[in-house]
mmCIF file of C-alpha atoms in Angstrom:
data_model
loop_
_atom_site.group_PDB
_atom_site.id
_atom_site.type_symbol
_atom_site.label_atom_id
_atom_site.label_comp_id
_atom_site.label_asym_id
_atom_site.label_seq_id
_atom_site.Cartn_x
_atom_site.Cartn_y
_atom_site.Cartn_z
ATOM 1 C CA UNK A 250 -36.790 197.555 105.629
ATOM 2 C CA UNK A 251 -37.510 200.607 107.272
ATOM 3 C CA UNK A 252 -39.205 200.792 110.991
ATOM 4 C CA UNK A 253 -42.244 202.643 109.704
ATOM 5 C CA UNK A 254 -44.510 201.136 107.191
ATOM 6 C CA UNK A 255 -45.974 202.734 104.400
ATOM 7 C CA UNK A 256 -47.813 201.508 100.982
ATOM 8 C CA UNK A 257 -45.394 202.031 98.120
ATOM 9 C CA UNK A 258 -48.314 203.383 96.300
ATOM 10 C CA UNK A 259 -51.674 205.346 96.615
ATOM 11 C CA UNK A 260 -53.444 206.341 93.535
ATOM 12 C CA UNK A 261 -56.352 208.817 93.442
ATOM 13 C CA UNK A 262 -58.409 210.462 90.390
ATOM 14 C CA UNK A 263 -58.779 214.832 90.638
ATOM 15 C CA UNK A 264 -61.236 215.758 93.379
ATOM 16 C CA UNK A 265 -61.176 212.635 95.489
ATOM 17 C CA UNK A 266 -59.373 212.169 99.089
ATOM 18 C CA UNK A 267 -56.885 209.557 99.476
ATOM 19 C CA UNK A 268 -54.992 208.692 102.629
ATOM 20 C CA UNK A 269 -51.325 207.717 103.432
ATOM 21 C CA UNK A 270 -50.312 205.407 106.193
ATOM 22 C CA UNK A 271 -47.605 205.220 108.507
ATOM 23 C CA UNK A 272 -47.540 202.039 110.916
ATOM 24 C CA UNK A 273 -45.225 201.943 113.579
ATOM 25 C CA UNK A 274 -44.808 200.008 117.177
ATOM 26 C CA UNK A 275 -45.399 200.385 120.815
ATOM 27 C CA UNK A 276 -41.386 201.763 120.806
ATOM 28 C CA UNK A 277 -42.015 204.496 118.440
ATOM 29 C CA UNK A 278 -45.168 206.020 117.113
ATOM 30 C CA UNK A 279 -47.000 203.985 120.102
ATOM 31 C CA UNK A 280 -44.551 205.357 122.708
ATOM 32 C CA UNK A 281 -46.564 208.679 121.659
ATOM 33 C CA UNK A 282 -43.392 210.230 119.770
ATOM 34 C CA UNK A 283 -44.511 212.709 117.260
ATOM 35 C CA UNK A 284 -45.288 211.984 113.458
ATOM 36 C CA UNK A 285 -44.098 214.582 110.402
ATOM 37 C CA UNK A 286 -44.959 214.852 107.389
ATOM 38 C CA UNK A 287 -43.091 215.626 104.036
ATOM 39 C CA UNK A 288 -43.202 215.840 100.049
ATOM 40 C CA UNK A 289 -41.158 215.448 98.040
ATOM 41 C CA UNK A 290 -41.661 216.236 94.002
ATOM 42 C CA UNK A 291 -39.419 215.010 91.431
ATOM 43 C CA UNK A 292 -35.625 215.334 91.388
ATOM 44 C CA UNK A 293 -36.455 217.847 94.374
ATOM 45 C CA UNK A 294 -35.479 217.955 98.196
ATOM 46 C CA UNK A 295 -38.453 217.004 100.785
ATOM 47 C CA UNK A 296 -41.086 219.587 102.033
ATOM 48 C CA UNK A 297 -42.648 220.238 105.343
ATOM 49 C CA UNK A 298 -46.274 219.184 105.164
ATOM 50 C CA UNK A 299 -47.564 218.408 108.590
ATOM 51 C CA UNK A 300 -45.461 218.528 112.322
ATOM 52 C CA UNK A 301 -46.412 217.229 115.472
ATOM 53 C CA UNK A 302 -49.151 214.979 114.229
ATOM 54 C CA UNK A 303 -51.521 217.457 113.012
ATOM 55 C CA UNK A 304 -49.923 220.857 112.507
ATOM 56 C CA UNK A 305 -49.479 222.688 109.114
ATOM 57 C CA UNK A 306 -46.873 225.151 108.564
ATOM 58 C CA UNK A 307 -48.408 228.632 107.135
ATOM 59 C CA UNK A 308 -48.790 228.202 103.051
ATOM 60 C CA UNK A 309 -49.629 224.288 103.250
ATOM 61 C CA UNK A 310 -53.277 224.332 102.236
ATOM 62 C CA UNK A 311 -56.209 223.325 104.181
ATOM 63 C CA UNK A 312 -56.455 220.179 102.167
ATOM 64 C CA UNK A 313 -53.601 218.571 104.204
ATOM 65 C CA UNK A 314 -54.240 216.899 107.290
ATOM 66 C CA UNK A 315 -52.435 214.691 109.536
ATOM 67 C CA UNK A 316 -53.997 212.490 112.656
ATOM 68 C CA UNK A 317 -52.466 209.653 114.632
ATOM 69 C CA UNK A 318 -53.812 206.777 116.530
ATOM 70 C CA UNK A 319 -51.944 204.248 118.592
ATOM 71 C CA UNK A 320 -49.483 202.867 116.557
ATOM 72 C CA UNK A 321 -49.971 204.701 113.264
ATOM 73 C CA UNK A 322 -50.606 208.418 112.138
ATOM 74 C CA UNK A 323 -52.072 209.082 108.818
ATOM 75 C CA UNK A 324 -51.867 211.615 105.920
ATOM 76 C CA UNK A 325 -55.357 212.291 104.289
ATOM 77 C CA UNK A 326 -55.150 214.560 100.882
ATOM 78 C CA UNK A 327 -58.786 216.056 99.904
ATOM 79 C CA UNK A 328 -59.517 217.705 96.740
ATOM 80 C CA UNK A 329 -56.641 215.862 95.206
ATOM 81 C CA UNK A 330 -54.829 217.751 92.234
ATOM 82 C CA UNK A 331 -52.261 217.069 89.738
ATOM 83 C CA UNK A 332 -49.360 218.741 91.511
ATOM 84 C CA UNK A 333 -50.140 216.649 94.360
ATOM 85 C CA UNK A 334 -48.215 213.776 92.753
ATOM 86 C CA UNK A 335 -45.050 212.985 94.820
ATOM 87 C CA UNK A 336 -43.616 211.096 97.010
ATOM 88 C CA UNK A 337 -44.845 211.194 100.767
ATOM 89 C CA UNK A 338 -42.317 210.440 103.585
ATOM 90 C CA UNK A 339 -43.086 210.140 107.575
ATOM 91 C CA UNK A 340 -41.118 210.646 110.665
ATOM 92 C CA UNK A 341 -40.918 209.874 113.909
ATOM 93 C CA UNK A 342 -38.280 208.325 116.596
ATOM 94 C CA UNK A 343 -37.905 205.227 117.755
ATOM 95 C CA UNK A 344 -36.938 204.332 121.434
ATOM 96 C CA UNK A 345 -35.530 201.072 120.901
ATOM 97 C CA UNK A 346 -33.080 202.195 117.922
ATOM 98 C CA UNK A 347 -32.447 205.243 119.964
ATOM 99 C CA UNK A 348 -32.524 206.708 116.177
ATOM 100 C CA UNK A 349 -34.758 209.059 114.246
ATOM 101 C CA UNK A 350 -36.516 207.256 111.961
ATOM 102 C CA UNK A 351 -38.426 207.842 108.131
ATOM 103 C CA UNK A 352 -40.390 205.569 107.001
ATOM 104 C CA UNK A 353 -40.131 203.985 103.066
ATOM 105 C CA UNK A 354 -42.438 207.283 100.958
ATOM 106 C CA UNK A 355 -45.352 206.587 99.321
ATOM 107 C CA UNK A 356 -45.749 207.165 95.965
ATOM 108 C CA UNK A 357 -49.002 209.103 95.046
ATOM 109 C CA UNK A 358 -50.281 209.047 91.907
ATOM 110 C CA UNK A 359 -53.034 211.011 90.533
ATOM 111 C CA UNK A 360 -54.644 209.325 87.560
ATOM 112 C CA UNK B 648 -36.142 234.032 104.046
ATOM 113 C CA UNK B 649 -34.318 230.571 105.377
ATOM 114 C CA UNK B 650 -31.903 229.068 102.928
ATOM 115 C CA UNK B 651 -29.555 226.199 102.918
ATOM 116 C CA UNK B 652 -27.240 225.090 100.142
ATOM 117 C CA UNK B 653 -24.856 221.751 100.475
ATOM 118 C CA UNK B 654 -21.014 221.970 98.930
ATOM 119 C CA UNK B 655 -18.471 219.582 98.689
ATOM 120 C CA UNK B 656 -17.014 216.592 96.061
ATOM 121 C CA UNK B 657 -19.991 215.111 94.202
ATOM 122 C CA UNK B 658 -17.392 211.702 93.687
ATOM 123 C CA UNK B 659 -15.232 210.062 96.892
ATOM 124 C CA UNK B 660 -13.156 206.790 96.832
ATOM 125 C CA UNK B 661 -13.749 203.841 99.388
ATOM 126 C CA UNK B 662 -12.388 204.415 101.942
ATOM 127 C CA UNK B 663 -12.169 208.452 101.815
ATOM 128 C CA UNK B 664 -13.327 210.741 104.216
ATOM 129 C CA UNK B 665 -16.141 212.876 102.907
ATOM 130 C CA UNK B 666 -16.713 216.899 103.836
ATOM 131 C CA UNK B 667 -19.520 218.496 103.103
ATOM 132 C CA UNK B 668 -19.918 221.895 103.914
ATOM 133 C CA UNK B 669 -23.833 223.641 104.622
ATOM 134 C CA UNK B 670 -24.236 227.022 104.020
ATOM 135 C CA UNK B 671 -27.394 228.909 105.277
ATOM 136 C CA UNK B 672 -28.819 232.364 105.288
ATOM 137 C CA UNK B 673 -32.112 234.048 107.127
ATOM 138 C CA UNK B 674 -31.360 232.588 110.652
ATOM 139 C CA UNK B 675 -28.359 232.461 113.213
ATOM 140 C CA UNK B 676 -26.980 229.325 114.860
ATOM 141 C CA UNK B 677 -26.340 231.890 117.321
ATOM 142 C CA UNK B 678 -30.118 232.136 118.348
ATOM 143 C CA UNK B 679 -31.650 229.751 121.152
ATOM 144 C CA UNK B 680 -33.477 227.062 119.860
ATOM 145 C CA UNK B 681 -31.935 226.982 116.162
ATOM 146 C CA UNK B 682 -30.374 224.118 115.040
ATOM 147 C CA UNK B 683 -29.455 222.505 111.520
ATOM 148 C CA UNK B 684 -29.245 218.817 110.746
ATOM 149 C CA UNK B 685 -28.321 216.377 108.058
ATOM 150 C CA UNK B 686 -29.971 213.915 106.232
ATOM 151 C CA UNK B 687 -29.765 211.908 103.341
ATOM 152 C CA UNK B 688 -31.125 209.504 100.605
ATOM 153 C CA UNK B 689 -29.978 206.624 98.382
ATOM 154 C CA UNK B 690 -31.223 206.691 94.714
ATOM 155 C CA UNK B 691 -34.614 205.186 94.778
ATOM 156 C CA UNK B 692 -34.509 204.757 98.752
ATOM 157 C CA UNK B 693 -35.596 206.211 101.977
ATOM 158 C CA UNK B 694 -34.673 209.486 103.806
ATOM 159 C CA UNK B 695 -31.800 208.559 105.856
ATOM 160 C CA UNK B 696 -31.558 211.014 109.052
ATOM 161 C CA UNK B 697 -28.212 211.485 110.022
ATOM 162 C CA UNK B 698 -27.007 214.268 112.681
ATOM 163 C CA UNK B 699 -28.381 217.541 113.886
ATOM 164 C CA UNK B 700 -26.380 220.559 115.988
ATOM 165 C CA UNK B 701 -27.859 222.568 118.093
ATOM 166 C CA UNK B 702 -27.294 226.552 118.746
ATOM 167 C CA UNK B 703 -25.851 225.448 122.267
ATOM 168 C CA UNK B 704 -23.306 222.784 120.869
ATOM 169 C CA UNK B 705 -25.326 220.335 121.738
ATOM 170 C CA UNK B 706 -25.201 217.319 119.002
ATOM 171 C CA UNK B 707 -27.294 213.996 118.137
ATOM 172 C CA UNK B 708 -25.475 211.488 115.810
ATOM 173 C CA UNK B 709 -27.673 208.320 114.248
ATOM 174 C CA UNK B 710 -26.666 205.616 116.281
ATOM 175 C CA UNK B 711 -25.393 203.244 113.204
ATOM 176 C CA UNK B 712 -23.238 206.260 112.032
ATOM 177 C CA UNK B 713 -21.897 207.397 115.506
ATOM 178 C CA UNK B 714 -18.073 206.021 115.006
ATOM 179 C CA UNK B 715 -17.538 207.518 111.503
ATOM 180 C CA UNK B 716 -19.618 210.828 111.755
ATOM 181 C CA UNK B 717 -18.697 214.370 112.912
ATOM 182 C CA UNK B 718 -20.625 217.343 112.779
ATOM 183 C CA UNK B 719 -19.629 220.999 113.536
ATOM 184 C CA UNK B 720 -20.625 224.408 113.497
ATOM 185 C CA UNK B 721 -19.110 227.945 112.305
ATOM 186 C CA UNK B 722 -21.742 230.431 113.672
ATOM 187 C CA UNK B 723 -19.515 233.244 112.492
ATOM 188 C CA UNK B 724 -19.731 231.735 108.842
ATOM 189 C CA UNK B 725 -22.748 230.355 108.707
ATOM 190 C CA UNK B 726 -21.927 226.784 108.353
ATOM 191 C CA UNK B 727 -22.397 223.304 109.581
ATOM 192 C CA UNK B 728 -19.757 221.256 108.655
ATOM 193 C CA UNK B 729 -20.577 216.848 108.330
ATOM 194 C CA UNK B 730 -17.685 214.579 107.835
ATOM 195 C CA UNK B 731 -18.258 211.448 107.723
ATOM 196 C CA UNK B 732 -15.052 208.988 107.170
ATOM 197 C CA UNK B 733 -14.971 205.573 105.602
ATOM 198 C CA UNK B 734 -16.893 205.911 103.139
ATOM 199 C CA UNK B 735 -18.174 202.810 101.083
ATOM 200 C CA UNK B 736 -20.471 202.647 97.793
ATOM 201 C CA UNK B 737 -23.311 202.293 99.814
ATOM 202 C CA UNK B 738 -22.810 205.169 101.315
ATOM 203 C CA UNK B 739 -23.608 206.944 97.725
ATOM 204 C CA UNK B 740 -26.739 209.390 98.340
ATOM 205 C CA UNK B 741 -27.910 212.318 98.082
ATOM 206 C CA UNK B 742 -27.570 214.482 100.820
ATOM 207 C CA UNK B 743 -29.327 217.059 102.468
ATOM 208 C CA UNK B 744 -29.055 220.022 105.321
ATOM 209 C CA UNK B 745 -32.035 221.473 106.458
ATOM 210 C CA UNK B 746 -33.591 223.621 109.343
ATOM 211 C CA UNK B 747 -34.664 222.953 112.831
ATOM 212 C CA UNK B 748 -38.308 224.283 113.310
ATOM 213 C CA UNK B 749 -38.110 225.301 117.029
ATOM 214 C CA UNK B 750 -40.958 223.676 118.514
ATOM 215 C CA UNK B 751 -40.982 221.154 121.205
ATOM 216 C CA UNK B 752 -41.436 217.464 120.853
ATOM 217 C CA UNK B 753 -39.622 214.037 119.454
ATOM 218 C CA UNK B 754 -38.188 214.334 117.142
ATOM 219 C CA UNK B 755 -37.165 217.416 115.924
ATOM 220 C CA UNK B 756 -38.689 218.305 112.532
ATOM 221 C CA UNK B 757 -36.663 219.695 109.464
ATOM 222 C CA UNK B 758 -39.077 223.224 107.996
ATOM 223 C CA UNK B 759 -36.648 224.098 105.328
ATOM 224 C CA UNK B 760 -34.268 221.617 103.291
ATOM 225 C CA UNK B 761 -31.126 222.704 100.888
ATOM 226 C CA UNK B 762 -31.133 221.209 97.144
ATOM 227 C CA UNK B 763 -28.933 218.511 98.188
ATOM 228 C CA UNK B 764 -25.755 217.199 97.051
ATOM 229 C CA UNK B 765 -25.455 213.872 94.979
ATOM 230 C CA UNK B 766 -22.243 212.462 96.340
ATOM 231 C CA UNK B 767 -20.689 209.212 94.505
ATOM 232 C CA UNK B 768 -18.441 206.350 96.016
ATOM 233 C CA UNK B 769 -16.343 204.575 93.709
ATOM 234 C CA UNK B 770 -15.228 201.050 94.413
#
């Protein structure tokens, strides 16, 4: 049971924007630690999508975008595509655990 | 161009100590603010983060891990060195070394990952 809560699963058809949740608690994301973003494709190793919240490293397009809130930071995919399908994982620390932290992926499907 | 590849057995007995070795190219461990950690994840499970060194020595160990994990540096070679002893089936994952991006903040954040290593624990 990981610290961070995502959905398992987030589907989306081409074109349409789908977001990506990752709850947390007043001892991690609500403590105002920072949130990151990865993919991962099949059978491959994770990729930096979004750091510090809201920041994309250079090549990760425009249709990325992170934001956090409280006690959970979101991922929100526009113009979804095909190669968009993977796995989604967030990050943060935890102050309690005294422990980095991931939360469980989320597996995005585009239908 | 920042690369990272992970060595070592892909199969360990319980009970073994397990070495794996990261080897990286296009940055120095050398340079202020660099550091490489590791991380890793069970088939079908969640990224597991498990130790980073820093280019000062410096070192943060997961806190369920501390006792049995060990991580070192060869700046002359390139390499980060985990060891991580007792190991037990569930231990099995696939493991990964990857880059510190040098910005500020908690916690750090990994900008470029190796292909991982699969390692195995036999009962």
């Amino acid at each position: 049971q990981s610290v961070l809560t995502q959905p398992p699963s987030v589907s989306g058809a081409p074109g349409q924007r789908v977001t990506i949740s990752c709850t947390g608690s007043s001892s991690n994301i609500g403590a105002g630690y920072d949130v990151h973003w990865y993919r991962q494709l099949p059978g491959t190793a994770p990729k930096l999508l979004i750091y510090t919240n809201t920041n994309r490293p250079s090549g990760v397009p425009d249709r990325f975008s992170g934001s956090k809130t409280g006690t959970s930071a979101s991922l929100a995919i526009t113009g979804l595509q095909a190669e968009d399908e993977a796995v989604y994982h967030c990050q943060s620390y935890d102050s309690r655990l005294s422990d980095v932290i991931f939360g469980g992926g989320t597996k995005l499907t585009v239908l | 161009q920042i690369t990272l590849k992970e060595s070592g057995p892909t199969l360990v007995k319980s009970t073994q100590t397990l070495t794996l070795t990261c080897t990286f190219s296009g940055f120095s461990l050398g340079t202020r603010g660099v550091g490489v950690g590791w991380i890793r994840q069970p088939p079908g499970k969640a990224l597991e983060w498990l130790a980073l060194i820093y280019w000062d020595d410096d070192e943060r160990h997961s806190p369920s891990l501390k006792n049995r994990l060990t991580i070192t540096k060869d700046t002359s070679k390139n390499q980060v060195v985990l060891t991580l002893t007792n190991m037990y089936p569930v231990d099995t994952a696939t493991y990964y070394c990857a880059h510190r991006r040098a910005v500020a903040g908690t916690p750090d954040v990994f900008d470029m990952w190796g292909q991982g290593t699969m390692v195995t624990v036999s009962s």
